[in-house]
GROMACS .gro file of C-alpha atoms in nm:
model
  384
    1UNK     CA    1   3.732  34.569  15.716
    2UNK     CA    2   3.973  34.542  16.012
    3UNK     CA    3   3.836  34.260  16.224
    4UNK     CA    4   4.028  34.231  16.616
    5UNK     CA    5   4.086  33.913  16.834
    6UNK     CA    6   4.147  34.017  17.188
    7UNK     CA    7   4.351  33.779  17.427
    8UNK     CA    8   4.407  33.931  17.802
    9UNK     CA    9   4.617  33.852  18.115
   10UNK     CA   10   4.493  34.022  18.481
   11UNK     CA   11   4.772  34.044  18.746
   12UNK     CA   12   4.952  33.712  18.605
   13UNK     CA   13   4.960  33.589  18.282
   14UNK     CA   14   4.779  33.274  18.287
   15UNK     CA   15   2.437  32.357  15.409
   16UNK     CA   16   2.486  32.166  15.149
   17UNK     CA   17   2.796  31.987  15.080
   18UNK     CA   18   3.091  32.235  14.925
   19UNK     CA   19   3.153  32.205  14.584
   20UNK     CA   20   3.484  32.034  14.469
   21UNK     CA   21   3.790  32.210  14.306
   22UNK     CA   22   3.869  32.100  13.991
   23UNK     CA   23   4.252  32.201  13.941
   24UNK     CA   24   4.259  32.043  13.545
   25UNK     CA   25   4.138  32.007  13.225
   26UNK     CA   26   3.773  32.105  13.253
   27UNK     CA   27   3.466  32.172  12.994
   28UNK     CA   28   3.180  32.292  13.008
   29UNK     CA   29   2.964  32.026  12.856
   30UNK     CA   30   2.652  32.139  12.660
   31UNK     CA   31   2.362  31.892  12.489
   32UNK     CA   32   2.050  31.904  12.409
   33UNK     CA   33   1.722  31.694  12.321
   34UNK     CA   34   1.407  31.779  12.260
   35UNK     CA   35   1.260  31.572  12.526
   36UNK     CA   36   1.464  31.736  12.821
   37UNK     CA   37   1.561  32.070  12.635
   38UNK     CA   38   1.971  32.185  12.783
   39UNK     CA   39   2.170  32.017  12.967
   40UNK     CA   40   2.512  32.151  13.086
   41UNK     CA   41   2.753  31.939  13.288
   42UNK     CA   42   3.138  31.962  13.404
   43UNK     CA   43   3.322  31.731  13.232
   44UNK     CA   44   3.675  31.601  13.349
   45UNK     CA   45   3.875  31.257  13.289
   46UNK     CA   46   3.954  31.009  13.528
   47UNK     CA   47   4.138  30.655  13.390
   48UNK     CA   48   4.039  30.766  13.056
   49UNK     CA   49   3.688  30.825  13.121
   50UNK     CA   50   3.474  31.101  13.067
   51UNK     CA   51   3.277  31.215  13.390
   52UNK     CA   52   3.056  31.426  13.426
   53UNK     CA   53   2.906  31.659  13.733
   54UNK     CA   54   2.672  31.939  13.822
   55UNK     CA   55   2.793  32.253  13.842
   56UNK     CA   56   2.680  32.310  14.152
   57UNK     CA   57   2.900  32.061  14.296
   58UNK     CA   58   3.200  32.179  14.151
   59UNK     CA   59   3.436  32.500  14.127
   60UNK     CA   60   3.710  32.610  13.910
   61UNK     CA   61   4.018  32.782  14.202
   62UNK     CA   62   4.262  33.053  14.012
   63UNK     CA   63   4.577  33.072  14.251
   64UNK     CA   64   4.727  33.427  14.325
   65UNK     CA   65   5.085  33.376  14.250
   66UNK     CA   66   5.256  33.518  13.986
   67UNK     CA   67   5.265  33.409  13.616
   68UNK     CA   68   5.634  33.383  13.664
   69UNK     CA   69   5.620  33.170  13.963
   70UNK     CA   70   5.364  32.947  13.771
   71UNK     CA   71   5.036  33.128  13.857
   72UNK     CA   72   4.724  33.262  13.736
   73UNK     CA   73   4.810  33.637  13.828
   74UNK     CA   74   4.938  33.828  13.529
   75UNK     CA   75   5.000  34.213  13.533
   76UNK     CA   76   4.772  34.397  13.267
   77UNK     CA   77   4.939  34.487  12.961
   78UNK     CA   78   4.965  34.841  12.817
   79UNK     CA   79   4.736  34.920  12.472
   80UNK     CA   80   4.356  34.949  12.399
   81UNK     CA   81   4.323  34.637  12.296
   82UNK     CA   82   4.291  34.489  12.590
   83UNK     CA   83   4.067  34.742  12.787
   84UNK     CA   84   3.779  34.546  12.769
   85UNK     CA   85   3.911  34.375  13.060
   86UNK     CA   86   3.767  34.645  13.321
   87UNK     CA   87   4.177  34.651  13.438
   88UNK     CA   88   4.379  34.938  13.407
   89UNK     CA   89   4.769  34.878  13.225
   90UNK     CA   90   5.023  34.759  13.473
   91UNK     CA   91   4.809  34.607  13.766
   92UNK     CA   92   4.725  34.251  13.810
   93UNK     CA   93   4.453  34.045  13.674
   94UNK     CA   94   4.382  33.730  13.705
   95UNK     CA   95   4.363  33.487  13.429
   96UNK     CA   96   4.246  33.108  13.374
   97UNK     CA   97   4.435  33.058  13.017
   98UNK     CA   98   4.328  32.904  12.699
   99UNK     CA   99   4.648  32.702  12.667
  100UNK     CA  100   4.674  32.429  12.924
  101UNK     CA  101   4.935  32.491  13.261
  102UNK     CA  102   4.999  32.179  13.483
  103UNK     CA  103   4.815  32.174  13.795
  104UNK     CA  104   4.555  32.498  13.703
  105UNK     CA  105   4.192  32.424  13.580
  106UNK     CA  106   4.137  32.504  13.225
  107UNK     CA  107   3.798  32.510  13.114
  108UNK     CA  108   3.663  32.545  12.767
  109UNK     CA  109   3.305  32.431  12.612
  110UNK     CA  110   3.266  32.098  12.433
  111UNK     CA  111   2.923  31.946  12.289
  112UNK     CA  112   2.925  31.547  12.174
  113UNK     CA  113   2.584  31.627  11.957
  114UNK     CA  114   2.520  31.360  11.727
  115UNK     CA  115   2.544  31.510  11.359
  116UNK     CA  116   2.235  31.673  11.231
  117UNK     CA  117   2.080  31.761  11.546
  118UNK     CA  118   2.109  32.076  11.505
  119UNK     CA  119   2.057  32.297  11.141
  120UNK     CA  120   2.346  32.418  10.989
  121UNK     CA  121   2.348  32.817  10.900
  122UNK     CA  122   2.572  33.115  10.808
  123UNK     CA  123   2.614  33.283  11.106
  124UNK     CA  124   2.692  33.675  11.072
  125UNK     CA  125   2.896  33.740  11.395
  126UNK     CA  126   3.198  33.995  11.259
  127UNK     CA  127   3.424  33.829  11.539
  128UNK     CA  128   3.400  33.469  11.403
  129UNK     CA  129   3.681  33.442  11.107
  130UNK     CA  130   3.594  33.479  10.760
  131UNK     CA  131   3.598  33.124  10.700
  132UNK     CA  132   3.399  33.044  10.964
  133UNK     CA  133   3.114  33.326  10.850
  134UNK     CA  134   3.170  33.150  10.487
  135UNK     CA  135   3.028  32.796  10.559
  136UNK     CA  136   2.699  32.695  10.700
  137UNK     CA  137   2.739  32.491  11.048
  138UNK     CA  138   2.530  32.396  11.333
  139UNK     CA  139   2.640  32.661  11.602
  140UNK     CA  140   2.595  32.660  11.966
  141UNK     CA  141   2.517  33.021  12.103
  142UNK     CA  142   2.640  33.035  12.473
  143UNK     CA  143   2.580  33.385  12.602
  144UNK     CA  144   2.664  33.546  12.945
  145UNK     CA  145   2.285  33.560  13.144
  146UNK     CA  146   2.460  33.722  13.426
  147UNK     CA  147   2.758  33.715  13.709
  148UNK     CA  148   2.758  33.707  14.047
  149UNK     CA  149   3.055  33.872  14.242
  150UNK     CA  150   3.147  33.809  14.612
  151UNK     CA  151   3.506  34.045  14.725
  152UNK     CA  152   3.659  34.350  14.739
  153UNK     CA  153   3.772  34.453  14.367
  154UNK     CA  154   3.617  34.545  14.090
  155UNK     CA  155   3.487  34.201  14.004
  156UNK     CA  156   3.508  34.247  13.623
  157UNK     CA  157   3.496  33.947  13.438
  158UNK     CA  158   3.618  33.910  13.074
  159UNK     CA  159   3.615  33.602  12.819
  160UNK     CA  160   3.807  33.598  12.492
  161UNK     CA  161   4.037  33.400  12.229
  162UNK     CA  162   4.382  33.504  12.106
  163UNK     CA  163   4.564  33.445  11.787
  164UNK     CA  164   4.890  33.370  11.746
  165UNK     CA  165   4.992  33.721  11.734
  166UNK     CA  166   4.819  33.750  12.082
  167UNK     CA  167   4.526  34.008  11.957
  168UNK     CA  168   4.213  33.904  12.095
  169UNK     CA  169   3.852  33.834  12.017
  170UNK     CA  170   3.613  33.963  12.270
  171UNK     CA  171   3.303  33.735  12.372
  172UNK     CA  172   3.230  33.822  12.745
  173UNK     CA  173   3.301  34.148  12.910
  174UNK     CA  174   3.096  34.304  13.193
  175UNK     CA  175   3.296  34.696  13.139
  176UNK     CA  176   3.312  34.736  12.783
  177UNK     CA  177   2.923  34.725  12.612
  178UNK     CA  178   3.037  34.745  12.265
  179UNK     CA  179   2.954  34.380  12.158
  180UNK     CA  180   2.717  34.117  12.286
  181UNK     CA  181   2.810  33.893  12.512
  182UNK     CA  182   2.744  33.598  12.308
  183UNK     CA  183   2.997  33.330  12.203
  184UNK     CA  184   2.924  33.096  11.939
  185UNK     CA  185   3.093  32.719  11.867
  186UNK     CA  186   3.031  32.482  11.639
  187UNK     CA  187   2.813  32.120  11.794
  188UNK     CA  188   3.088  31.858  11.816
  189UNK     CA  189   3.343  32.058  11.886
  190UNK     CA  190   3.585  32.147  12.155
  191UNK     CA  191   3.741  32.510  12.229
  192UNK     CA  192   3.941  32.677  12.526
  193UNK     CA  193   3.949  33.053  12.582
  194UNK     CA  194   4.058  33.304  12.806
  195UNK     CA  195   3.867  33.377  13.138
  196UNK     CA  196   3.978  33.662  13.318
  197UNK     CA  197   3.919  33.785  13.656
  198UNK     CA  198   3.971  34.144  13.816
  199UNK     CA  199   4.015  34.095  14.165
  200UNK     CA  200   4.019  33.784  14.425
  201UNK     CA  201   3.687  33.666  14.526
  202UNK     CA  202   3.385  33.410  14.447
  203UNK     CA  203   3.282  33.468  14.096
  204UNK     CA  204   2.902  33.304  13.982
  205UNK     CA  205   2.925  33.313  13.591
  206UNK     CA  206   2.552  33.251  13.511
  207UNK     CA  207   2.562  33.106  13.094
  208UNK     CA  208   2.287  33.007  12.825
  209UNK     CA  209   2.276  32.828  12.553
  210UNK     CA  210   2.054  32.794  12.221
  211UNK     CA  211   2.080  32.687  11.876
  212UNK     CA  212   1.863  32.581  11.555
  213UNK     CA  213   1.715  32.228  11.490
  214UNK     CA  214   1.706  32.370  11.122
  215UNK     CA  215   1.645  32.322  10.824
  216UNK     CA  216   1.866  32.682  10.853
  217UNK     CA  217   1.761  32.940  11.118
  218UNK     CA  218   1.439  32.767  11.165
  219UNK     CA  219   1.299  32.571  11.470
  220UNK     CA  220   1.496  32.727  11.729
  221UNK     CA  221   1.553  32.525  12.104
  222UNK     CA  222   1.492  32.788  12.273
  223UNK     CA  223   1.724  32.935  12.518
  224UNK     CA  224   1.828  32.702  12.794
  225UNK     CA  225   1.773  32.760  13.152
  226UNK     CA  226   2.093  32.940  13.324
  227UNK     CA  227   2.364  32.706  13.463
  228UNK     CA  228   2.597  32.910  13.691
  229UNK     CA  229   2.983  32.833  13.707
  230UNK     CA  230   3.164  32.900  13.989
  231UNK     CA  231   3.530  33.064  13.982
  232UNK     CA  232   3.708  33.061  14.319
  233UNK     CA  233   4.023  33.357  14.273
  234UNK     CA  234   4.246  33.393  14.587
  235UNK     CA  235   4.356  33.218  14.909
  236UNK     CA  236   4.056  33.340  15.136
  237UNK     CA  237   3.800  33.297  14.816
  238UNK     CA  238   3.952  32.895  14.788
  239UNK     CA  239   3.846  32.844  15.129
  240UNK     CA  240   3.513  32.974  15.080
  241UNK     CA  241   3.433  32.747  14.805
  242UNK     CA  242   3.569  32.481  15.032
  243UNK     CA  243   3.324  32.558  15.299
  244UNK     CA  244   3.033  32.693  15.190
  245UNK     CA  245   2.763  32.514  14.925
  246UNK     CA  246   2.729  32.714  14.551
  247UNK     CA  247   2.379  32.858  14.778
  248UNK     CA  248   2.560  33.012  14.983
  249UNK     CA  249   2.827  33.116  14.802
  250UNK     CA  250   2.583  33.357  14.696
  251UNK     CA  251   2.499  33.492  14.995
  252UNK     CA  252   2.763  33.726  15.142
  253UNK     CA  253   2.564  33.711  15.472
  254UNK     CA  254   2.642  33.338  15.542
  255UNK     CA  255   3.001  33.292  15.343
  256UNK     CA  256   3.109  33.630  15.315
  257UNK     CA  257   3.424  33.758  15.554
  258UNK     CA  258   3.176  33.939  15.814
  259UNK     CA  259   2.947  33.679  15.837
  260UNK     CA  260   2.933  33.406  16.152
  261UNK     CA  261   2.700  33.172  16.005
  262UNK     CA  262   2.743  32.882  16.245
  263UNK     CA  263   2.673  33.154  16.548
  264UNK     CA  264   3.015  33.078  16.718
  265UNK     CA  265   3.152  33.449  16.805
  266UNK     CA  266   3.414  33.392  16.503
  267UNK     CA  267   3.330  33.608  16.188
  268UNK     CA  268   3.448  33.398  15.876
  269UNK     CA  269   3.738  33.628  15.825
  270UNK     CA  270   3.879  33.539  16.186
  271UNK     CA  271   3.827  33.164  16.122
  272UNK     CA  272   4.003  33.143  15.827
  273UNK     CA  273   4.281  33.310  15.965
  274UNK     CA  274   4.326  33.125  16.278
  275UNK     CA  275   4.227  32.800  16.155
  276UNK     CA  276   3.867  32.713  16.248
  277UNK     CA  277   3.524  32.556  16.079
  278UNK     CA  278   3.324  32.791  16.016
  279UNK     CA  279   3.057  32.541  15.977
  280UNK     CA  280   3.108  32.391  16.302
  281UNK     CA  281   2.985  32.624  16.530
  282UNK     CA  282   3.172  32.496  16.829
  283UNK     CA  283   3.484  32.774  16.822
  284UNK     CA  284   3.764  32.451  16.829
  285UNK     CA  285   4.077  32.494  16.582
  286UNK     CA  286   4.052  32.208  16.299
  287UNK     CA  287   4.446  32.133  16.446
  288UNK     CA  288   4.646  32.130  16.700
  289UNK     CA  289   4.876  32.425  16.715
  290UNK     CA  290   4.625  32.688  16.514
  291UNK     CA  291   4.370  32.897  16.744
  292UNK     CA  292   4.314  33.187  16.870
  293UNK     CA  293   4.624  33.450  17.053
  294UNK     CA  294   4.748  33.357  17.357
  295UNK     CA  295   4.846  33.586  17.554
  296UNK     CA  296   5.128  33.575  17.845
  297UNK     CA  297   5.399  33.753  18.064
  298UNK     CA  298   5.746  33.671  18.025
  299UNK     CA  299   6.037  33.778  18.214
  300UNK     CA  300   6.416  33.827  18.032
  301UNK     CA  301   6.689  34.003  18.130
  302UNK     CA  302   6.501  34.143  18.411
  303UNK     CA  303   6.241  34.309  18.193
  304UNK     CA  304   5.903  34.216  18.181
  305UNK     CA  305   5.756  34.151  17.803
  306UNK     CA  306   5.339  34.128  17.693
  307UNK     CA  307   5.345  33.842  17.472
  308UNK     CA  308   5.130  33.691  17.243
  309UNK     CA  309   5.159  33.393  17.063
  310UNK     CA  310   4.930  33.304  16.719
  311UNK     CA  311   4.952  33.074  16.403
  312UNK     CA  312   4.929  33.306  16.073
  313UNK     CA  313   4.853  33.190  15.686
  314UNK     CA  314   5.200  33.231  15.491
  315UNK     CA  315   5.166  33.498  15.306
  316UNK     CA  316   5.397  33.335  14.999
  317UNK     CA  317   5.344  33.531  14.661
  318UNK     CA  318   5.051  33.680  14.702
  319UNK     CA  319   4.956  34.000  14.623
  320UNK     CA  320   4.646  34.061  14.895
  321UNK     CA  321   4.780  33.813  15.197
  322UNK     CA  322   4.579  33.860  15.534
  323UNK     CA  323   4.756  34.144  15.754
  324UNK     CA  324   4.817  34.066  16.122
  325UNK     CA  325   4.851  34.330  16.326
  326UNK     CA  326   4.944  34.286  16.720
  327UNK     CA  327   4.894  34.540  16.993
  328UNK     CA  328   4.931  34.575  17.390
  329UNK     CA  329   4.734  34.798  17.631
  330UNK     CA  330   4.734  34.792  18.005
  331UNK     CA  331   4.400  34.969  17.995
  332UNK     CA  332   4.274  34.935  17.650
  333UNK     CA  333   4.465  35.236  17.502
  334UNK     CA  334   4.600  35.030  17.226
  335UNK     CA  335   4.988  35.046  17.145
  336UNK     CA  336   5.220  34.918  16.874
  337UNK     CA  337   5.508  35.087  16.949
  338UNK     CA  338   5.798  34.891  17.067
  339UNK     CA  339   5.660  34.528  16.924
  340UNK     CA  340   5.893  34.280  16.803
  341UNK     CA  341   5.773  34.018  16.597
  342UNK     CA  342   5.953  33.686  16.562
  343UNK     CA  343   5.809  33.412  16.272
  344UNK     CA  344   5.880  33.026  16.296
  345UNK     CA  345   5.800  32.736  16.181
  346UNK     CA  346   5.595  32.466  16.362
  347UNK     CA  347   5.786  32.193  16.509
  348UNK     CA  348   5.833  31.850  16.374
  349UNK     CA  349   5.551  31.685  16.522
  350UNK     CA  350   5.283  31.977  16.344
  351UNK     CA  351   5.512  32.001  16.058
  352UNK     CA  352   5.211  31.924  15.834
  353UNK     CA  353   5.079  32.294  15.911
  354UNK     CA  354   5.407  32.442  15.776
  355UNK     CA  355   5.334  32.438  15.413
  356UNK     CA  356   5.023  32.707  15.463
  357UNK     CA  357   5.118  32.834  15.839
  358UNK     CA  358   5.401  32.984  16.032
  359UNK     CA  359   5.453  33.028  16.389
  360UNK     CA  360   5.422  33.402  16.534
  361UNK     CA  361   5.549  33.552  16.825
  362UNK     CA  362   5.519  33.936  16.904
  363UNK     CA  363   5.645  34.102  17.263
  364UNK     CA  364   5.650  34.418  17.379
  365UNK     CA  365   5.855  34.551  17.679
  366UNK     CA  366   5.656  34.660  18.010
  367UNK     CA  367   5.917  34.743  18.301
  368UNK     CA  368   6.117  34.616  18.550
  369UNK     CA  369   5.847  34.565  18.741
  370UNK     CA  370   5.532  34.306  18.687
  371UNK     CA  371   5.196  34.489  18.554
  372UNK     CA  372   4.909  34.454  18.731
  373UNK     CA  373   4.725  34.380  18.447
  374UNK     CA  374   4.742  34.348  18.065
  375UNK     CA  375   4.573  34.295  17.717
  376UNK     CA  376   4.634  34.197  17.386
  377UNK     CA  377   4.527  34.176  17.069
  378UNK     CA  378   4.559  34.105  16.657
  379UNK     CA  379   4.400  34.251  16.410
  380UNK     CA  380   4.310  34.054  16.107
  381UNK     CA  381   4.240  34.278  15.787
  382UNK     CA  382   4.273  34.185  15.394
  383UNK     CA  383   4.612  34.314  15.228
  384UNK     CA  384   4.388  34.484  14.961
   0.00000   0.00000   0.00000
């Protein structure tokens, strides 16, 4: 949805804490006991250390930028095989890979369970290898309880293995209902897969877990309660993870784009793309040199140019950046035509805005002759 910040000139031109990102090496950490029942944790390094967190107070970001360029954003490839994603052959999807890239999460499941906790079994599943449906070992059932999706795509969500051939293995899909969306891995072990996205926007993967205490398929834990996982794909969906508490990430009336939570005027959409808190609720940038338009009158070369001024987010690789669009009116019949637009960098003293923000200038001629009055405005709308 289009959403439109006026600026104007007359006669003279005068909630809970966010979860954290986790941008590395990431699992999702499953135990159980039969005092407390499941237990499933984020588990990431630090000095050599295991530590551990909530899921709640964590989320996993997938940049859109290019695989090329070193991003998460891969273009759909062409065969059946691979419809199970939900995305048609050629357009993007994005992807959160089971081999490890610098600087990306990568999540996987892991479970430390001491040996014998669990009963060991043959388990049946026709996507597990033959060797694995040969032996009898304690497996770990996670399966999908549900998922959650906050944007403007399809929001199809997909998890699987390749070989080394690249043909995959299935677990999670929420378009193609020929399999269960169960994935099973053995207690003690560690395993990365494939999690792929659809479109940008907040993602709330909602998993379970159970498994047998044995002897065999006997004594079984019981299915754990759900823990939900949160997947962050895209600029704008980044920011709401940064703002906004796993709650409310749920709730498209206090993080989504049309939302003004914090009662300030600003719907979420506008904050983000001028620079403001949307948790503030006091409509101040978070910097100097971000804000709203401003709007003036300039004379050059004896003509008289509408101008408006306004910080924009780069729009760098990609493929959905916001769309600014400026227009002038003397009377609110809104015009574009004859608009140049100029783009700049901040100067040295804000150069710390440069690496997400540029400098925009658009101007359109009035006359030889001062308007009485004049207004302006930019329209802020997702490139999707």
């Amino acid at each position: 949805m289009k959403n439109t910040i006026f600026a104007a000139i007359i006669l003279t031109a005068s909630a809970g804490a966010a979860p954290r990102p986790l941008r590395e090496h990431v699992d999702m950490h499953w135990t159980y006991d039969e005092e407390n029942g499941w237990t499933c944790l984020a588990k990431t390094e630090a000095e050599g250390e295991d530590v551990f967190e909530e899921l709640e107070d964590v989320y996993l970001p997938v940049d859109d930028v290019p695989e090329q360029s070193g991003g998460q954003r891969h273009i759909q490839p062409e065969g059946a095989i691979y419809s199970f994603t939900g995305v048609d052959p050629g357009n993007p999807i994005w992807i959160a890979p089971q081999i490890q890239q610098p600087g990306h999460c990568w999540p996987g499941f892991n479970n430390y369970q001491a040996t014998g906790t669990f009963g060991a079994y043959q388990e049946t599943d026709i996507r597990l290898s033959e060797d694995d449906r040969s032996l009898a070992l304690p497996w770990i059932k996670v399966s999908l309880a549900g998922v959650t999706y906050q944007g403007s795509g399809s929001g199809s969500f997909a998890l699987w293995q390749e070989d080394s051939s690249g043909n995959p293995t299935v677990w999670f899909s929420t378009t193609d209902n020929s399999h269960s969306d169960t994935y099973f891995f053995v207690a003690g072990s560690h395993n990365h897969l494939n999690w792929g996205f659809g479109s940008p926007g907040i993602y709330r993967i909602r998993l379970s877990a159970s498994a047998y205490l044995g002897p065999g398929q006997t004594n079984p834990t019981g299915g754990s309660p759900d823990f939900t996982l949160t997947f962050a794909v895209g600029t704008f969906a980044h920011w709401q993870a940064d703002n906004f508490s796993a709650t409310e990430l749920d709730d498209p009336l206090i993080s989504g784009p049309e939302a003004d939570s914090d009662q300030d005027g600003m719907k979420n959409v506008v904050e983000f793309a001028f620079g403001f808190d949307p948790r503030s609720g006091v409509a101040e940038p978070e910097a100097v040199g971000l804000g709203l338009p401003k709007m003036s009158l300039v004379q050059d070369g004896g003509i008289f140019y509408q101008v408006l001024e306004y910080p924009a987010r780069r729009a760098g690789a990609q493929i959905a950046p916001l769309l600014y669009a400026p227009e002038f009116s003397p009377d609110f019949n809104w015009q574009t035509d004859g608009i140049t637009t100029t783009t700049a960098d901040f100067p040295p003293e804000m150069d710390s805005l440069n690496g997400v923000w540029e400098k925009i200038t658009a101007r359109r001629p009035v006359g030889p002759s001062a308007p009485g009055r004049g207004f302006g405005r930019v329209g802020v709308s997702s490139g999707d």
